[in-house]
PDB file of C-alpha atoms in Angstrom:
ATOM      1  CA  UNK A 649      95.895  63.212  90.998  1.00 50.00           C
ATOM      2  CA  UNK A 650      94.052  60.660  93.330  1.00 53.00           C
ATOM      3  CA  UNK A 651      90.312  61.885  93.796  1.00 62.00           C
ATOM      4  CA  UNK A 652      89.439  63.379  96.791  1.00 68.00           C
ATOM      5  CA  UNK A 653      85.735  64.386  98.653  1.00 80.00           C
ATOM      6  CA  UNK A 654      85.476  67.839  99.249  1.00 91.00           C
ATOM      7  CA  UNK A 655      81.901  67.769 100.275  1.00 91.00           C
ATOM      8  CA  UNK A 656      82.509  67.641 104.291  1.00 94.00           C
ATOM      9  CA  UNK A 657      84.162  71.601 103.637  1.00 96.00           C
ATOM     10  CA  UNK A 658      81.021  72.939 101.765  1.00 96.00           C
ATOM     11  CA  UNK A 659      77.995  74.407 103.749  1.00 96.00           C
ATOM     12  CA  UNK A 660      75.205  72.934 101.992  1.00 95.00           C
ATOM     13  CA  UNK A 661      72.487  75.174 103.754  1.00 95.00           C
ATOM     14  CA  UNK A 662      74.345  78.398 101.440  1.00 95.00           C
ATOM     15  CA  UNK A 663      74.530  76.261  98.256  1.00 93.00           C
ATOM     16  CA  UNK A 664      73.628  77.027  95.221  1.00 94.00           C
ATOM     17  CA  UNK A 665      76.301  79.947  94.979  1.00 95.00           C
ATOM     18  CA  UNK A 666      75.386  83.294  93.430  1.00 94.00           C
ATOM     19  CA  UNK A 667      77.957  82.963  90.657  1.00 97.00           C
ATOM     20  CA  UNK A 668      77.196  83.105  87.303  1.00 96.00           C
ATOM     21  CA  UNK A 669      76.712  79.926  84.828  1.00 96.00           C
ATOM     22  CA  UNK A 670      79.972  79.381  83.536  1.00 97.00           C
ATOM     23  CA  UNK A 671      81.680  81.072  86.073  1.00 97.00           C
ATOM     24  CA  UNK A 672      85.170  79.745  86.642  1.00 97.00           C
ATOM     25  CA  UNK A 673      85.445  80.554  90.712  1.00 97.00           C
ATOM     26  CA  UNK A 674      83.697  77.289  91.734  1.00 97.00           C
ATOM     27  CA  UNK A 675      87.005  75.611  89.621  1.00 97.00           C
ATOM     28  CA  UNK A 676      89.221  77.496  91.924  1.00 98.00           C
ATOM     29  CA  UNK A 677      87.602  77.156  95.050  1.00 98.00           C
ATOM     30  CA  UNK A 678      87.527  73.320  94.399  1.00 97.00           C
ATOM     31  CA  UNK A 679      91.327  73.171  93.787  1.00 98.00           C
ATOM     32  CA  UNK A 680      91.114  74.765  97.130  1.00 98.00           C
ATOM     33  CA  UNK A 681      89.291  72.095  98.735  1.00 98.00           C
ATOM     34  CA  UNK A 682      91.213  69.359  96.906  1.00 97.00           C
ATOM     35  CA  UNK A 683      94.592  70.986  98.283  1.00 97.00           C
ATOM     36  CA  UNK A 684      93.486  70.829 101.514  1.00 97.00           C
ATOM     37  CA  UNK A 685      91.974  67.393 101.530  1.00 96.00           C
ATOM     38  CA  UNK A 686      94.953  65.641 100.265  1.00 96.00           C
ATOM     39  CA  UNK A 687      96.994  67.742 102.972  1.00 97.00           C
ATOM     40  CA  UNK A 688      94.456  66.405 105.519  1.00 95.00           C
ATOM     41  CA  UNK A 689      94.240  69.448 107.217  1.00 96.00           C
ATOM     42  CA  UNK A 690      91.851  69.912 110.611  1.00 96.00           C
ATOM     43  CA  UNK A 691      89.135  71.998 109.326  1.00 96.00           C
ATOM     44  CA  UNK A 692      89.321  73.902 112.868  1.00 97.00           C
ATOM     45  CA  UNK A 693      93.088  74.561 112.280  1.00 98.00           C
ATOM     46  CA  UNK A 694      91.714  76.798 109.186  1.00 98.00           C
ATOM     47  CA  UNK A 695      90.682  80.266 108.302  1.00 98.00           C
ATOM     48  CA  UNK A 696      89.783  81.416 105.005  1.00 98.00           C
ATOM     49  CA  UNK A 697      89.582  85.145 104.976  1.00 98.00           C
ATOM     50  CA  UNK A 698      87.640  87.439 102.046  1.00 96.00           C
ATOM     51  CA  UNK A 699      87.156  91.255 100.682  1.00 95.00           C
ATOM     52  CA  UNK A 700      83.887  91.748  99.003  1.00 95.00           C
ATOM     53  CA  UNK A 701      83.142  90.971  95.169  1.00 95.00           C
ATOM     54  CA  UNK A 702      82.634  87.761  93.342  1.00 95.00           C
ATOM     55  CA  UNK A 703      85.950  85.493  94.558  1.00 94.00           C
ATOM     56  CA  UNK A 704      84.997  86.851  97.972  1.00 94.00           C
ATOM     57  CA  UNK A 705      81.683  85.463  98.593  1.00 94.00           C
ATOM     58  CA  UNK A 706      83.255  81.843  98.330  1.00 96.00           C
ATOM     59  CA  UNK A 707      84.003  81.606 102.381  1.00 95.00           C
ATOM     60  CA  UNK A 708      79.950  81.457 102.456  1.00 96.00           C
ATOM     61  CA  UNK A 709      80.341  78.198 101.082  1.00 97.00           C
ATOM     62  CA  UNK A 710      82.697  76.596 103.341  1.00 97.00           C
ATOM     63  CA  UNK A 711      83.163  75.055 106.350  1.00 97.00           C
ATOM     64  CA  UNK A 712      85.757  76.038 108.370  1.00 97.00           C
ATOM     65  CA  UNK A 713      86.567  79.543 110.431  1.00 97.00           C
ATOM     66  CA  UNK A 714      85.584  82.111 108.059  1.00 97.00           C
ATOM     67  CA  UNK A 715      85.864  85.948 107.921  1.00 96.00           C
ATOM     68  CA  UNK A 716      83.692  87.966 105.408  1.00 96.00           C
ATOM     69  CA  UNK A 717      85.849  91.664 105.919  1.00 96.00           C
ATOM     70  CA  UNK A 718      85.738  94.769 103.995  1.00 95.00           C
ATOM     71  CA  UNK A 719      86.571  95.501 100.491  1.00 95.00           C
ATOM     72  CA  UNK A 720      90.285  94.903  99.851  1.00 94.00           C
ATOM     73  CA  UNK A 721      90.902  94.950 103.925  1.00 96.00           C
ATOM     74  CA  UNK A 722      91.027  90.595 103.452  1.00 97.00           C
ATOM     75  CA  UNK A 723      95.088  91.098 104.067  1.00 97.00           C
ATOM     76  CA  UNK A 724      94.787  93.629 106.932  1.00 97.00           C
ATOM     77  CA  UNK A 725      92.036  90.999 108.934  1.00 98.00           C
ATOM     78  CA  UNK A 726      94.179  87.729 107.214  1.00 98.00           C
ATOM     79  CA  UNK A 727      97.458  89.583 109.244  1.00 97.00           C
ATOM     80  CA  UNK A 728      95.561  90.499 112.532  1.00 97.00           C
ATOM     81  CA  UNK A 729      94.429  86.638 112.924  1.00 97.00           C
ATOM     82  CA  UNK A 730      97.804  85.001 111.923  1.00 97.00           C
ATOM     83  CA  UNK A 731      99.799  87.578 114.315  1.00 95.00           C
ATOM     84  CA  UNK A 732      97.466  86.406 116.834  1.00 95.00           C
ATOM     85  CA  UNK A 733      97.201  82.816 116.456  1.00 95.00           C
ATOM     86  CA  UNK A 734     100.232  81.415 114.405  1.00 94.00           C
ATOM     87  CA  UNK A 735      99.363  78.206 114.466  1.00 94.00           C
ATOM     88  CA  UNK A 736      96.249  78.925 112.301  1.00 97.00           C
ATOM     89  CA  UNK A 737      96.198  78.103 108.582  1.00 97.00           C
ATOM     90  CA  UNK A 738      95.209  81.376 107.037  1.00 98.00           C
ATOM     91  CA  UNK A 739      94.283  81.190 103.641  1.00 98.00           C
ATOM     92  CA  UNK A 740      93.060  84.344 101.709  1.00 98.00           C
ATOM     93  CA  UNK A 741      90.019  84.011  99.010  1.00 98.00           C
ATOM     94  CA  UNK A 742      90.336  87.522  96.469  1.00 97.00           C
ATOM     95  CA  UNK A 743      89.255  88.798  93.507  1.00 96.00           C
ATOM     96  CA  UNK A 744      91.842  90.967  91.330  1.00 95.00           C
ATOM     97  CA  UNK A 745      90.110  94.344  92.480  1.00 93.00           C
ATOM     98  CA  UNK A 746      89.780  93.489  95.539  1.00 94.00           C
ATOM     99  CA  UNK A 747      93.511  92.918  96.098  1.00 95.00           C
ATOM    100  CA  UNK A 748      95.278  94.890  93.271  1.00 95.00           C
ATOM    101  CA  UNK A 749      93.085  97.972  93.759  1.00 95.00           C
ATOM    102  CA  UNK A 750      91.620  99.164  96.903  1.00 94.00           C
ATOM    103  CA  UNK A 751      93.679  96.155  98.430  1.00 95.00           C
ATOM    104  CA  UNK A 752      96.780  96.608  96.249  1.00 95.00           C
ATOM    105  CA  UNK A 753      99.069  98.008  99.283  1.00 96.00           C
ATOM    106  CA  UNK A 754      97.796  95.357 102.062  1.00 97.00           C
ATOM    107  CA  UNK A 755      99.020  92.821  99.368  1.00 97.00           C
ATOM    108  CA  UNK A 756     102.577  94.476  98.596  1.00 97.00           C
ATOM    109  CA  UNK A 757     102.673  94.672 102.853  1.00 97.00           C
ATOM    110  CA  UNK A 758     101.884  91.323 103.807  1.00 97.00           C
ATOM    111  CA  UNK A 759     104.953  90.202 101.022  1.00 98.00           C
ATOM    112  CA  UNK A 760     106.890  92.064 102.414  1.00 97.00           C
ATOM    113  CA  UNK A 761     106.613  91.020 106.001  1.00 97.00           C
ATOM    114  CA  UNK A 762     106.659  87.458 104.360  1.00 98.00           C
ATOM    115  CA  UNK A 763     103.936  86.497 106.703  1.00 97.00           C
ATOM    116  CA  UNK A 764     102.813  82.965 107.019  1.00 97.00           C
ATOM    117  CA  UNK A 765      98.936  83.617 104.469  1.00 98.00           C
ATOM    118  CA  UNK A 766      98.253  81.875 101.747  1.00 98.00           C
ATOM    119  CA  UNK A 767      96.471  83.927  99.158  1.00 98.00           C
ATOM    120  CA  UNK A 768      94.656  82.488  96.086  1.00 98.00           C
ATOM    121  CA  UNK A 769      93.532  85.287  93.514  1.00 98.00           C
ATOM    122  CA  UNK A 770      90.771  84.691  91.381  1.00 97.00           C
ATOM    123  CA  UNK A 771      91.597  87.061  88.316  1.00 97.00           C
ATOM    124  CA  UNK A 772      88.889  87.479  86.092  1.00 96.00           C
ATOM    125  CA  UNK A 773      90.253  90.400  84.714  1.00 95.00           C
ATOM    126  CA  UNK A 774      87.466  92.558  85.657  1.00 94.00           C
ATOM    127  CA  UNK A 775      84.922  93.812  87.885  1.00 94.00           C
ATOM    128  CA  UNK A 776      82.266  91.253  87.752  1.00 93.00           C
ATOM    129  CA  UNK A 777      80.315  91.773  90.817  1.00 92.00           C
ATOM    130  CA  UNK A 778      79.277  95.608  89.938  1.00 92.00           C
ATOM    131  CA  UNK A 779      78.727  95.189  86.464  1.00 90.00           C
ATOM    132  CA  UNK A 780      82.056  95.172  85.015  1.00 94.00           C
ATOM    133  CA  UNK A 781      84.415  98.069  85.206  1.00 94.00           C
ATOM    134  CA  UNK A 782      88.007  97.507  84.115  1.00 94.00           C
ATOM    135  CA  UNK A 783      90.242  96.674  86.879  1.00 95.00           C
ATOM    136  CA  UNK A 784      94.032  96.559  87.304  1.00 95.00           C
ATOM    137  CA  UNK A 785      94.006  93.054  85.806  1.00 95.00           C
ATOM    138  CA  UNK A 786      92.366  94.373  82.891  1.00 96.00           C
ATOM    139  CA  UNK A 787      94.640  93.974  80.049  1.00 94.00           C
ATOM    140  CA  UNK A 788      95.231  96.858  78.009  1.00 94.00           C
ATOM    141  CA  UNK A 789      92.865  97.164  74.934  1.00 95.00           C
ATOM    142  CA  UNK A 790      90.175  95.104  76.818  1.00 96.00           C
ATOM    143  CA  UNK A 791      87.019  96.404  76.760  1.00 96.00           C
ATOM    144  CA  UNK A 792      84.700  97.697  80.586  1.00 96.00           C
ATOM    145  CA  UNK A 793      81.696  99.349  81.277  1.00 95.00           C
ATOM    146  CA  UNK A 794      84.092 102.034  82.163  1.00 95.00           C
ATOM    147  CA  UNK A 795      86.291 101.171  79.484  1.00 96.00           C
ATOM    148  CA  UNK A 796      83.912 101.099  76.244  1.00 96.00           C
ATOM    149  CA  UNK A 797      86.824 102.324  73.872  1.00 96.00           C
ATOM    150  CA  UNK A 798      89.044  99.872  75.439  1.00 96.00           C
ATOM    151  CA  UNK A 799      91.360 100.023  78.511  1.00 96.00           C
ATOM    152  CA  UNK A 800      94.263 102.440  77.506  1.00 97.00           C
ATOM    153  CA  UNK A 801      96.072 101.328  81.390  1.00 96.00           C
ATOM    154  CA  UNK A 802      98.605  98.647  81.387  1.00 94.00           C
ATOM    155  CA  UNK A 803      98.030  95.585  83.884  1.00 94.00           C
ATOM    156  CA  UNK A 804      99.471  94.491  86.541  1.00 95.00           C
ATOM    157  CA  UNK A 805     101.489  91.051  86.757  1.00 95.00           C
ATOM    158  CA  UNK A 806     100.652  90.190  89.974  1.00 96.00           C
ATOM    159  CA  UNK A 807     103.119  87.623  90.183  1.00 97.00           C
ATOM    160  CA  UNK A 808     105.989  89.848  89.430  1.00 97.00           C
ATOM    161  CA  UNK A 809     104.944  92.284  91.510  1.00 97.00           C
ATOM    162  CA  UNK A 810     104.435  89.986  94.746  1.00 98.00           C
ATOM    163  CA  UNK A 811     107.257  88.000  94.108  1.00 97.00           C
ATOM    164  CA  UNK A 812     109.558  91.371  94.004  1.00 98.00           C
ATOM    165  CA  UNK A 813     108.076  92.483  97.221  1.00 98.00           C
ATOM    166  CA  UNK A 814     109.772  88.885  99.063  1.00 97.00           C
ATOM    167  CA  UNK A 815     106.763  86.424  99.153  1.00 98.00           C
ATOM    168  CA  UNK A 816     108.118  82.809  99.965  1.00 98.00           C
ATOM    169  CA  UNK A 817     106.060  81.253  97.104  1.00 98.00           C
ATOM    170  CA  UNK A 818     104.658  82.747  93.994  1.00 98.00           C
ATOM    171  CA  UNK A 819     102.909  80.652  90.945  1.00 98.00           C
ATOM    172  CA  UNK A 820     100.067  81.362  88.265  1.00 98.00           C
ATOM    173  CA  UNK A 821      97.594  78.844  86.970  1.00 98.00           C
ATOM    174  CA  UNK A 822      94.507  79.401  84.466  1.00 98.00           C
ATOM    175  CA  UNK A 823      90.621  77.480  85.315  1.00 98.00           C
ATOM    176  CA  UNK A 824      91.898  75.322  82.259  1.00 98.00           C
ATOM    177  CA  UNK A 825      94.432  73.885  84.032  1.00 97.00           C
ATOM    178  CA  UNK A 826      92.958  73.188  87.350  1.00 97.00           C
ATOM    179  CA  UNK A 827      94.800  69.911  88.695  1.00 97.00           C
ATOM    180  CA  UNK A 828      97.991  72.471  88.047  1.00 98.00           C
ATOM    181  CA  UNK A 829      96.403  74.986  90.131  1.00 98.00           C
ATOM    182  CA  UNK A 830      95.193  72.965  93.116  1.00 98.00           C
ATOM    183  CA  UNK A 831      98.830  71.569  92.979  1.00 98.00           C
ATOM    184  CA  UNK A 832     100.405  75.062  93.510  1.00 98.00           C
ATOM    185  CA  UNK A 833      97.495  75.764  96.272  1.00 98.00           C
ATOM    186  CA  UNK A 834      98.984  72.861  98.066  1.00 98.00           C
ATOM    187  CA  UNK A 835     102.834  73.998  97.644  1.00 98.00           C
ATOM    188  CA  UNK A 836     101.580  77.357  98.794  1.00 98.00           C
ATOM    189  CA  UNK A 837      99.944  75.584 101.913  1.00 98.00           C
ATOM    190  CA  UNK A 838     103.080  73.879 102.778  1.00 97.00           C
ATOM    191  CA  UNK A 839     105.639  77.108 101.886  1.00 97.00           C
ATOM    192  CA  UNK A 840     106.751  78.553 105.188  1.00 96.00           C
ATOM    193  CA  UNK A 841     106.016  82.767 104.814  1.00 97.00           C
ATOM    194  CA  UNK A 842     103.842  84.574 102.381  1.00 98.00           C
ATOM    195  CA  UNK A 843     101.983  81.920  99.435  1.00 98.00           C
ATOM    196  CA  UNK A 844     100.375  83.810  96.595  1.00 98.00           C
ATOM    197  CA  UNK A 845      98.821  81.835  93.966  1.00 98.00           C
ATOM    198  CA  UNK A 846      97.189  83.583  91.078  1.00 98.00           C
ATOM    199  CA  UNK A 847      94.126  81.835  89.221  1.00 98.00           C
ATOM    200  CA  UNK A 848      93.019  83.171  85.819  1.00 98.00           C
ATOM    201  CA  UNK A 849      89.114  82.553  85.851  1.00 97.00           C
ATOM    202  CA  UNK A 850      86.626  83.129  83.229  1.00 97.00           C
ATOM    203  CA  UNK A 851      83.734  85.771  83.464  1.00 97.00           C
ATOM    204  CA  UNK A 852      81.518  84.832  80.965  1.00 96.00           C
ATOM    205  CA  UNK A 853      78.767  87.442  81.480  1.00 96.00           C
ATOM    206  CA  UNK A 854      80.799  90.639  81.641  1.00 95.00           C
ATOM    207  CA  UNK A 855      84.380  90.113  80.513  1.00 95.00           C
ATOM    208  CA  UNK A 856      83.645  87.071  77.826  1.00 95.00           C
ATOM    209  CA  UNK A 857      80.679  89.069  76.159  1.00 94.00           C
ATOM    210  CA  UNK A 858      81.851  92.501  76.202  1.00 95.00           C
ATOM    211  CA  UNK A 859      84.731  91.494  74.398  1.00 96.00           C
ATOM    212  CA  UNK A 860      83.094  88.986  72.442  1.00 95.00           C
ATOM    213  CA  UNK A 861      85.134  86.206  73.508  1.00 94.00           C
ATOM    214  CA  UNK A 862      82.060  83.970  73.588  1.00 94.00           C
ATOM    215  CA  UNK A 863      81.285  81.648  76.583  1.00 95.00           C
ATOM    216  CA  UNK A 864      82.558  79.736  79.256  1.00 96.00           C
ATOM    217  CA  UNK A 865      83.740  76.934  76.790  1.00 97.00           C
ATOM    218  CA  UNK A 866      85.523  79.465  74.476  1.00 97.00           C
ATOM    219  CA  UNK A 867      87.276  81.174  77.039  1.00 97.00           C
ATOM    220  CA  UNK A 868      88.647  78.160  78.543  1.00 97.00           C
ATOM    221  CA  UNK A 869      89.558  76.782  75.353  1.00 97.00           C
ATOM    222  CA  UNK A 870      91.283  80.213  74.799  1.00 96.00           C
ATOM    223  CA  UNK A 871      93.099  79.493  77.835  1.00 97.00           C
ATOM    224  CA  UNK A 872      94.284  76.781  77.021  1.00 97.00           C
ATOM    225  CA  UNK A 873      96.171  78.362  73.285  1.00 97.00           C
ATOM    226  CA  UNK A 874      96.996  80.932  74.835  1.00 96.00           C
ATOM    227  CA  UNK A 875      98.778  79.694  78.064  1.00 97.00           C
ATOM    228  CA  UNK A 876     102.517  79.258  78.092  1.00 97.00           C
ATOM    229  CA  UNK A 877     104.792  77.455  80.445  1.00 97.00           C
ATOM    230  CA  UNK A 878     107.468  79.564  82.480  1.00 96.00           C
ATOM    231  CA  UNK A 879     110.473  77.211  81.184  1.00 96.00           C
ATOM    232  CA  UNK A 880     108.768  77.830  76.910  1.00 96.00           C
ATOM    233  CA  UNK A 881     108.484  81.554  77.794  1.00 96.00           C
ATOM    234  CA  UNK A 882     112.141  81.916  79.194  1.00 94.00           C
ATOM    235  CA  UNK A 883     113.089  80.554  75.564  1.00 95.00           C
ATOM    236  CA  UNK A 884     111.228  83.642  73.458  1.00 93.00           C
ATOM    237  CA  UNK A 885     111.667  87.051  73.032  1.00 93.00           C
ATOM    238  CA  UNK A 886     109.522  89.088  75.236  1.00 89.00           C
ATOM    239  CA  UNK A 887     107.650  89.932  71.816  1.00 91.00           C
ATOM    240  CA  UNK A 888     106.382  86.803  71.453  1.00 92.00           C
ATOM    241  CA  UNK A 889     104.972  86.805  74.583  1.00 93.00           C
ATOM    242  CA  UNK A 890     102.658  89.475  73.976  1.00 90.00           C
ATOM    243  CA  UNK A 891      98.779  88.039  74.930  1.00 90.00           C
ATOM    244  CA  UNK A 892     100.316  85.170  76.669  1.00 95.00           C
ATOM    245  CA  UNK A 893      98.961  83.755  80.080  1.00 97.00           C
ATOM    246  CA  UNK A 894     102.484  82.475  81.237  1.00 97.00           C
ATOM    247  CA  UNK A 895     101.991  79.597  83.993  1.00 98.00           C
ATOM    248  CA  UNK A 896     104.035  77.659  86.378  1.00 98.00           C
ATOM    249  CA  UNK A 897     105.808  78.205  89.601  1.00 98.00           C
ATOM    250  CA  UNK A 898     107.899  81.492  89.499  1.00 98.00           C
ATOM    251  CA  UNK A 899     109.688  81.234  93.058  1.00 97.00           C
ATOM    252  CA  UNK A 900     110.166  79.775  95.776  1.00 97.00           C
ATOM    253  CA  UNK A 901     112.172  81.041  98.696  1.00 96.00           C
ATOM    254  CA  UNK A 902     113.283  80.705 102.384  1.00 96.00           C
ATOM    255  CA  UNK A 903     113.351  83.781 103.994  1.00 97.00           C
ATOM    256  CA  UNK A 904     111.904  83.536 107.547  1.00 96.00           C
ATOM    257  CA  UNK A 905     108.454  83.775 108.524  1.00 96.00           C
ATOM    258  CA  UNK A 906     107.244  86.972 110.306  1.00 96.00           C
ATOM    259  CA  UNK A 907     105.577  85.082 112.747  1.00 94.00           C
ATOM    260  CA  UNK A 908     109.084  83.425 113.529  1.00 93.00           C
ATOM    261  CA  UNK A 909     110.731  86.921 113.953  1.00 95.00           C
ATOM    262  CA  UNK A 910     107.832  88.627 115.526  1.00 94.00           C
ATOM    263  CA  UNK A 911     107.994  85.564 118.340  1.00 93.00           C
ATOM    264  CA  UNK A 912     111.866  86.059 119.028  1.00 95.00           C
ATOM    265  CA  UNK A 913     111.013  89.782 119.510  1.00 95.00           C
ATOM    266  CA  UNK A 914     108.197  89.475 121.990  1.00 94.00           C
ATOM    267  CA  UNK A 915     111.052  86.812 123.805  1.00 95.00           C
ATOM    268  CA  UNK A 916     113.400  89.477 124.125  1.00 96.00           C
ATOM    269  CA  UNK A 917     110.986  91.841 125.310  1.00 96.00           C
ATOM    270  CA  UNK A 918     110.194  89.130 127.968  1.00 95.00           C
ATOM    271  CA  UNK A 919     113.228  88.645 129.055  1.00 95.00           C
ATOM    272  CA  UNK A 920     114.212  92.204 129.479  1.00 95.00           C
ATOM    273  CA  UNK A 921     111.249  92.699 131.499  1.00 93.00           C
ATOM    274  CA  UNK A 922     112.407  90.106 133.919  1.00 90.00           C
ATOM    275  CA  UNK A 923     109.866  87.623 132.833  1.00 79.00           C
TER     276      UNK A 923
END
């Protein structure tokens, strides 16, 4: 991967950021930047879009059109602004409560319409902004500050479940792979329709040390064993897959865009109205 400067899309009057040391978000939100760099994209022609919590704080940091919304509402806003100006490069910035909890239907929703948004979840598999409660993404076992005899819920895989709902592009990377992630940021950038790119981040402070995973350098190195390409994992039993972080691109598709349909509609309404 040829180097890029991402320094002309930060805000440096908001920097430092309020994550935590070891925090893996400023990994993804890099492969962000890089993504769009080597696409050479107009920083006017963007707008990144966020809930609340952790992940959703990064749009402070950078310099394009940027939409700080309510929690889990980042989909509802992200579909408002891309039904209204197509031409915009929409990209949404979410934690895993933020958009498979409160947010969990506005994601299956904007799938289904297969509208033109690229969202990048950061999953650190827990609440980390209030403290951390156990969240959707919370595997099972896992310990919360609602959860302190473990998590007895089964998590979501969000890439199943978006990719079953008829998003255009659907991949999974880890913050130990992150030249793999802002790859599939940049496929998901230049996929026609809905783009959803889940990011497995670290959360050293509540996730790492309530389960005693240790730091930032443990859990990445934990990543790494314990990730798993999609073509390895369609060679084992679904056993052995158990505690695996599978990775890679699961689909890409070509059903229309919304915004493609939703234009021939408002011609046709034109056109019966004489116009």
């Amino acid at each position: 991967m040829v180097t890029v400067p991402v320094e002309e899309y930060l805000r440096p009057a908001m920097m430092p950021t309020i994550w935590c040391p070891g925090c893996g978000h400023g990994i993804i939100m890099n492969a962000v930047l890089r993504a769009i760099a080597r696409l050479e994209i107009p920083k006017d022609d963007i707008c990144v879009v966020s809930g609340i919590g952790c992940a959703s704080r990064a749009p402070g940091y950078l310099d394009f059109n940027t939409l700080h919304t309510t929690h889990g509402r980042a989909l509802a806003f992200a579909t408002g602004i891309k039904v209204a100006n197509p031409k915009l490069r929409v990209i949404v910035l979410t934690g895993d409560g933020d958009a498979a909890a409160i947010g969990g239907n506005h994601l299956i929703h904007a799938a289904r319409r297969n509208l033109g948004i690229t969202t990048v979840c950061f999953n650190n598999s827990i609440y980390g902004m209030t403290s951390g409660q156990y969240s959707p993404m919370t595997p099972s076992g896992r310990l919360g500050t609602t959860a302190p005899y473990g998590n007895v819920e089964r998590n979501f895989d969000l890439c199943d479940l978006v990719r079953a709902c008829g998003a255009n592009y659907v991949a999974r990377a880890t913050t130990a792979h992150p030249r793999q992630l802002s790859t599939y940021v940049e496929h998901a950038l230049t996929t026609p329709g809905f783009a959803f790119v889940e990011a497995v981040t670290q959360c050293p402070t509540y996730f790492g040390r309530k389960n005693r995973l240790g730091g930032p350098v443990e859990l990445i190195e934990w990543f790494k064993k314990n990730s798993i390409t999609v073509a390895a994992a369609a060679k084992l039993d679904p056993a052995d897959l158990a505690g695996k972080i599978i990775i890679g691109e699961f689909h890409r598709g070509d059903a229309p865009d919304y915004s493609e349909l939703y234009a021939k509609v408002i011609q046709r309404a034109k056109e019966a109205a004489g116009k």
